[in-house]
Structure formats: structure tokens, C-alpha cells
Short mmCIF file of C-alpha atoms and ligand atoms in Angstrom, two decimals:
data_model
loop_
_atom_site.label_atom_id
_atom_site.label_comp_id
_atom_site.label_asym_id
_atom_site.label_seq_id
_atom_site.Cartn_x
_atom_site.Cartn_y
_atom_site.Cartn_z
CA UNK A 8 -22.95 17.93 -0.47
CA UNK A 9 -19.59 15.77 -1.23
CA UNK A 10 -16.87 15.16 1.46
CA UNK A 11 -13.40 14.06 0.98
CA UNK A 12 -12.54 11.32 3.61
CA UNK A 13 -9.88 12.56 5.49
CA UNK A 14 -5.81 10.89 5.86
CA UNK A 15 -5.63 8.27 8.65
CA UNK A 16 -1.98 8.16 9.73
CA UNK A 17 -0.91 5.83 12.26
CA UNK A 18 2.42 6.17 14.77
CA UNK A 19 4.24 2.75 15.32
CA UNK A 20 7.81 1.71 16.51
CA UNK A 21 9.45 -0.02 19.48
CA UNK A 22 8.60 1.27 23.37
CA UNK A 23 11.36 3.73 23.66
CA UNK A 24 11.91 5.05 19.89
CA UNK A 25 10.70 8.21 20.59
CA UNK A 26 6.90 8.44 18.92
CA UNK A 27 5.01 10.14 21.87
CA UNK A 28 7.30 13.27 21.59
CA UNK A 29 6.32 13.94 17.66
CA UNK A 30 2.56 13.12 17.78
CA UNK A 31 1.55 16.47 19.13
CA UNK A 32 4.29 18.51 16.91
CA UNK A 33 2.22 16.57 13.76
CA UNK A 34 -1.40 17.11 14.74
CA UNK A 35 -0.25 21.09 15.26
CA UNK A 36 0.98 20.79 11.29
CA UNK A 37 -1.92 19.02 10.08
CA UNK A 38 -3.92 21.51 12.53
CA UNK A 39 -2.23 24.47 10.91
CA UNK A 40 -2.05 23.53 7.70
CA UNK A 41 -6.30 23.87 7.50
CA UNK A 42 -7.58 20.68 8.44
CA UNK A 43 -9.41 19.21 11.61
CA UNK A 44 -7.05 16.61 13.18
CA UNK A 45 -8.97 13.68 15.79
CA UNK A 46 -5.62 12.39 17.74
CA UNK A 47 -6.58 9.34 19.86
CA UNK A 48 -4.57 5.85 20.54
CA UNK A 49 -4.18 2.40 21.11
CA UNK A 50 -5.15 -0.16 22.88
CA UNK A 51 -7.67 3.23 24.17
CA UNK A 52 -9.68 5.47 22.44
CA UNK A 53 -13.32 4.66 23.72
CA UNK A 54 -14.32 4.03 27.06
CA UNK A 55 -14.38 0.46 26.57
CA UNK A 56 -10.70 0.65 24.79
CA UNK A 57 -9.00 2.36 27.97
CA UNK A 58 -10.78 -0.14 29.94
CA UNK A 59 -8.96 -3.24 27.99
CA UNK A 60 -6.12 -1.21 27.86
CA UNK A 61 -5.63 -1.23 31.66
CA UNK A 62 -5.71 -4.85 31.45
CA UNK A 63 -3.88 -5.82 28.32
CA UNK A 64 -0.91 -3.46 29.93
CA UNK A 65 -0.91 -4.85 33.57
CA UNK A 66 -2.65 -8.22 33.49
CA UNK A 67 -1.06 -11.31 32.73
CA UNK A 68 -2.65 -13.62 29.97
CA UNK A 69 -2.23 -15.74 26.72
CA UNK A 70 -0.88 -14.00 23.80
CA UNK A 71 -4.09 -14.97 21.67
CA UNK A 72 -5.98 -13.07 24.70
CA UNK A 73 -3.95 -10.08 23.94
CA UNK A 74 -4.43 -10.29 20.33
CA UNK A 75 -7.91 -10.65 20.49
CA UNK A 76 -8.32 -8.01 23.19
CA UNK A 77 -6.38 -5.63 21.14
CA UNK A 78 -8.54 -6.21 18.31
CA UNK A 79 -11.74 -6.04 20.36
CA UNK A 80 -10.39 -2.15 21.40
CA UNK A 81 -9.98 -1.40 17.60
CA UNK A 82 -13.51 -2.42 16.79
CA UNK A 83 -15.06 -0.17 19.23
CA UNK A 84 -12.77 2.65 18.51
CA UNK A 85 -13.07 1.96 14.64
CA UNK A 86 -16.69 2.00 15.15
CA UNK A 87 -17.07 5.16 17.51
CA UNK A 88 -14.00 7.54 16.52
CA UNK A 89 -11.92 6.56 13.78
CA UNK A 90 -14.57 5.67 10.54
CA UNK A 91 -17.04 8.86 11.87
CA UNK A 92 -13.69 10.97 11.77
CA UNK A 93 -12.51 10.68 8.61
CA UNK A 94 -16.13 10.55 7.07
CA UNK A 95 -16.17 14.02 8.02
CA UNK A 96 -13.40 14.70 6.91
CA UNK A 97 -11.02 14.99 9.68
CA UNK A 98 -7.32 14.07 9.43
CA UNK A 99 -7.12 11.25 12.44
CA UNK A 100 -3.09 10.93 13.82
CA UNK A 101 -3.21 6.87 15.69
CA UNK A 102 -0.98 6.63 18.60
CA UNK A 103 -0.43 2.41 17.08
CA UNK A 104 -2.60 0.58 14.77
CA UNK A 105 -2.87 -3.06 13.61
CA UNK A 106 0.53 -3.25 12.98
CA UNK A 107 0.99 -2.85 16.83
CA UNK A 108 -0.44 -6.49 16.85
CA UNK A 109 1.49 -7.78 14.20
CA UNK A 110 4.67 -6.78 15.67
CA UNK A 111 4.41 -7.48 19.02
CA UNK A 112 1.75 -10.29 19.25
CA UNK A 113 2.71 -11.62 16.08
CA UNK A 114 6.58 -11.38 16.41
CA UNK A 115 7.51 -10.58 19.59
CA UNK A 116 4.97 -12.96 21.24
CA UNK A 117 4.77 -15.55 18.23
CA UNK A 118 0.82 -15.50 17.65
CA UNK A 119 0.56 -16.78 13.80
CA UNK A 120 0.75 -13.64 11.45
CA UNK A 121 -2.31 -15.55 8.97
CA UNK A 122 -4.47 -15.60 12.90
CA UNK A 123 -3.39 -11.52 13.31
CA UNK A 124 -4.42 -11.23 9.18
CA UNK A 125 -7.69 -12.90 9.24
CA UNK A 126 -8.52 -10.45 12.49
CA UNK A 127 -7.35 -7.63 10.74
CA UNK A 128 -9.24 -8.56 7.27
CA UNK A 129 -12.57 -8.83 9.68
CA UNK A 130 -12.18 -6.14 11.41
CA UNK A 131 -10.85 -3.47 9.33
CA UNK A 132 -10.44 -5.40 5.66
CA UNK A 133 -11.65 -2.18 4.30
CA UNK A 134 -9.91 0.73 6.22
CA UNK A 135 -6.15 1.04 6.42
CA UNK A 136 -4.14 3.49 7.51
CA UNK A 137 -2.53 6.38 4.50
CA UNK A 138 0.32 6.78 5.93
CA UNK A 139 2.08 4.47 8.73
CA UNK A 140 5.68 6.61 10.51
CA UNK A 141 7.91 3.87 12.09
CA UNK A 142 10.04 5.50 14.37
CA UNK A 143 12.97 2.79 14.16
CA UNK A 144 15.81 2.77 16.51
CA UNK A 145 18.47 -0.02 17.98
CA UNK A 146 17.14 -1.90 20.96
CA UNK A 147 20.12 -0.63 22.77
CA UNK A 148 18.80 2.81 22.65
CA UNK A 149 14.88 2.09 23.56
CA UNK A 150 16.32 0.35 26.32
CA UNK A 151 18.13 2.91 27.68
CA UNK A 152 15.73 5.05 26.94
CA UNK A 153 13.14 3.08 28.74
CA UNK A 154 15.58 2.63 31.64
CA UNK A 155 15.87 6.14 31.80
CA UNK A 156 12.46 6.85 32.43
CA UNK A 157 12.01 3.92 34.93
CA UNK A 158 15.22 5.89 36.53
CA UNK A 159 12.90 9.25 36.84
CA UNK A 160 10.27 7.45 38.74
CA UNK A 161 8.03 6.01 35.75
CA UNK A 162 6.43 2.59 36.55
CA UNK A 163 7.30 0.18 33.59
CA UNK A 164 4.38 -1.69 31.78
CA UNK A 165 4.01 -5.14 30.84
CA UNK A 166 5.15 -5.04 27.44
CA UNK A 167 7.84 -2.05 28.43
CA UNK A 168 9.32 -4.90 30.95
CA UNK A 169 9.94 -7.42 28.07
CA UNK A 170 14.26 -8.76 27.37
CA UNK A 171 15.81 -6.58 25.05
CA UNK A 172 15.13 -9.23 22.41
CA UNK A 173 11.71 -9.31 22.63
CA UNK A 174 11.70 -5.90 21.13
CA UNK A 175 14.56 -7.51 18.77
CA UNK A 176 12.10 -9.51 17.11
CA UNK A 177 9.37 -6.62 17.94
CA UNK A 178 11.68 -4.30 15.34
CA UNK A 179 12.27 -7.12 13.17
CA UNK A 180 8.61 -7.67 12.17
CA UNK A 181 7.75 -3.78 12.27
CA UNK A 182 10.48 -3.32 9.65
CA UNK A 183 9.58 -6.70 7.57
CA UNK A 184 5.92 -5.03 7.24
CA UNK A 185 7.28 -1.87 5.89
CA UNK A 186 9.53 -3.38 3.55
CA UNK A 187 6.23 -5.15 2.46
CA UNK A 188 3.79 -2.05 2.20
CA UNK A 189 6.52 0.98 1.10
CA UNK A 190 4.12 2.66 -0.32
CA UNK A 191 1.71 2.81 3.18
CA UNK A 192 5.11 3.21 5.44
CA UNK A 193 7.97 5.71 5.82
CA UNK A 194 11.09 4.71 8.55
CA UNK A 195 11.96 7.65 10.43
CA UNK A 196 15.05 7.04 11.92
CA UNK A 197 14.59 8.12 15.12
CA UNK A 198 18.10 8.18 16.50
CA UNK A 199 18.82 12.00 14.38
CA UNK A 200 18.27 15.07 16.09
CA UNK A 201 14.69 16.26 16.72
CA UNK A 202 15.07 18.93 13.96
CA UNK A 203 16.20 16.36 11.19
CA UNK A 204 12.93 14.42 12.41
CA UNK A 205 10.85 16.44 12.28
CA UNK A 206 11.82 18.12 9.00
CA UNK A 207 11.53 14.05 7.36
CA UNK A 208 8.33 14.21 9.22
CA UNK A 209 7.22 17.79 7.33
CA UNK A 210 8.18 15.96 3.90
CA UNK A 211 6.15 12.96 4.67
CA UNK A 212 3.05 14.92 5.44
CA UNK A 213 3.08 17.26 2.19
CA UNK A 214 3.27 14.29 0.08
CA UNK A 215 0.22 13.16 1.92
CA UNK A 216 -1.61 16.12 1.41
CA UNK A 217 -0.32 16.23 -2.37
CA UNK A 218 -1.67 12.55 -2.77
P1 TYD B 13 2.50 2.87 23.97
O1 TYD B 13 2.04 3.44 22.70
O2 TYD B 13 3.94 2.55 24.06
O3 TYD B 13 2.02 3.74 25.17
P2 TYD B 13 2.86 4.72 26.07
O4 TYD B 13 3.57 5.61 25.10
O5 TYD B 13 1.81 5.38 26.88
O6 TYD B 13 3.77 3.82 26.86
O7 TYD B 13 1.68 1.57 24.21
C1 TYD B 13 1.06 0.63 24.62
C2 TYD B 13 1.71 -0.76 24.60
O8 TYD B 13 0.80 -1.65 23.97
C3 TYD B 13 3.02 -0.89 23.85
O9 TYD B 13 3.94 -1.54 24.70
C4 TYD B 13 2.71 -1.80 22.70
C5 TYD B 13 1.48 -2.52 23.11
N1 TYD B 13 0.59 -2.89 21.99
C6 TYD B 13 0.56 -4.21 21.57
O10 TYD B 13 1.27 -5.06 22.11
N2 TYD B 13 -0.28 -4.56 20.54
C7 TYD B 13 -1.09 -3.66 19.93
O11 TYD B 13 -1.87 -4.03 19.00
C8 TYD B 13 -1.06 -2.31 20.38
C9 TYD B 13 -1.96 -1.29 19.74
C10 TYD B 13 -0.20 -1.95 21.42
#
């Protein structure tokens, strides 16, 4: 018997641009167009993944703790959901990725991108996302979006409590990465309408299948 692997597509951006709402509109395509879709997240995932995740979001600690943390997640959840998935087959949809680590450890937090690199290459050296959707949007509007939300009641997270320019430098490394993978990466800019989203969204998953 031969299997295809399936498309690993991974959700990034700044807290506040706006991901979360589009994740479950794109497993319902990939869903609907045929395929099995595996949607999962990180830091999370595994048991041992939510566990760090608790701490890496409400503990304080070094930023090489949190990069290392973050990568110890991904192991386990490379390991237990993400390689089995698309061995079978299945289409997986990443709430974040590595480049999670990059951006914020790396440039919002200043942990050496060749440290984040050699992790990555160890780690993961031989699985990388298909196809990574950067929701982009000013700081301005995650912050007010964030502010929002802490406005209905939400409790803010560690890294959701960070200066407006920590998630200035956040952005700037996010979009430095695209610009230096453009054929892994598509910017959605998420400031349009959810209808013009989502139809950039529809286009970027047909050329996936078509690939
Ligand atoms: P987020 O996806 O924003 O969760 P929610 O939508 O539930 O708020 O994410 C978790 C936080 O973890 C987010 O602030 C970014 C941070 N993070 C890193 O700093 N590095 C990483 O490698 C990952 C995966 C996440």
C-alpha cells in the first residue's frame, strides 16, 4: 500500500492579529474538501505540551528557558501527533510552529536566531511546515484588540502583557522570515474584512492541494 504524506500548515502572527477566528473556518475546508484534518497547537498538543504550556504562559523565567521549553513541547508533540498524522495522511492545521520561537524568543526576547536554528535543525531538521499563514497586522490594532478582550473579562497572559514594542520587534522578525522562505509563507493581511480573508485564505489552500 503507498500513502501520500499529508500538508502540514502552520498559523503564526502577533497576539491579537486575528488567527484563532480562521483556524476552524480552514480545517472545515480542508475537512470538506475530502481530506482528514488533525488541528492541535502550540506550546500544547500532548499532555506533557499543555503542561509546559501552563508554565511557559504564566511563569516567569529566562528567555533560553522559554526557548528550550518551547522546543521540548514540539518534540513530544512532533513525536506523538504531528509526524503519525501526516504519515497517514492527514492534513494537520498548527495553531504556531517554530517560527513562534523565532519571533518571539528570538526577536522579541533577543535569544540568538543561530541558538533557535540549531534547536530547530535537531529537532525538526527534517519536517517543516507546507504552508506557513501570517496573519500580519499593526501593533496598534493587536493592541487594541488585546485590550478589548482584557476589557470583556479575559485574563491577559505573559507574553499577551508584553509593551507594544515587544510585539514591534515580534512582527518585525515574523515578516523578515517570510520574506526569507516566500515560497513556505503567505501574509494575510489581517486588517480586511473577514470575507476578503478568508477568500485569500481559499486561494492559498487550492494551490496547496494543486502542489
Ligand atoms: P496563542 O496562540 O496566542 O494562544 P491563544 O490564542 O490561546 O492566546 O499563544 C500562545 C503564546 O505563546 C503566544 O503569546 C506566543 C507564545 N509562543 C512563543 O512565545 N513561542 C513559541 O514558540 C510558541 C509556539 C508560542
Amino acid at each position: 500500500m503507498t500513502s501520500t504524506r499529508g500538508r502540514f500548515i502552520t498559523f503564526e502572527g502577533i497576539d491579537g492579529a486575528g488567527k484563532s477566528t480562521h483556524i476552524a473556518w480552514v480545517v472545515d475546508r480542508i475537512v470538506a474538501a475530502g481530506h482528514r484534518a488533525v488541528a492541535t497547537r502550540e506550546p500544547g498538543g500532548t499532555p506533557l505540551g499543555e503542561a509546559l504550556r501552563e508554565l511557559l504562559l504564566h511563569q516567569p523565567m529566562s528567555h533560553d528557558s522559554e526557548a528550550l521549553l518551547m522546543f521540548a513541547a514540539r518534540r513530544e508533540h512532533l513525536a506523538q501527533v504531528i509526524r503519525p498524522a501526516l504519515a497517514r495522511g492527514d492534513w494537520v492545521v498548527c495553531d504556531r510552529f517554530s517560527d513562534a520561537t523565532f519571533a518571539y524568543q528570538g526577536g522579541g526576547h533577543g535569544v540568538p536566531a543561530a541558538r533557535i536554528r540549531e534547536l530547530e535543525a535537531w529537532i525538526h531538521g527534517d519536517c517543516q511546515p507546507d504552508l506557513t499563514l501570517l496573519f500580519d497586522v499593526p501593533t496598534e490594532v493587536s493592541r487594541s484588540r488585546l485590550l478589548r478582550s482584557q476589557a470583556n473579562g479575559r485574563t491577559l497572559d505573559k507574553f499577551e502583557n508584553e509593551a507594544e514594542a515587544f510585539f514591534a520587534r515580534v512582527r518585525a522578525a515574523y515578516l523578515e522570515r517570510a520574506q526569507g522562505d516566500p515560497g513556505r509563507f503567505r501574509v494575510v493581511d489581517s486588517t480586511r474584512g473577514l470575507d476578503e480573508v478568508r477568500a485569500a485564505l481559499a486561494a492559498h489552500l487550492a494551490a496547496l492541494e494543486a502542489a
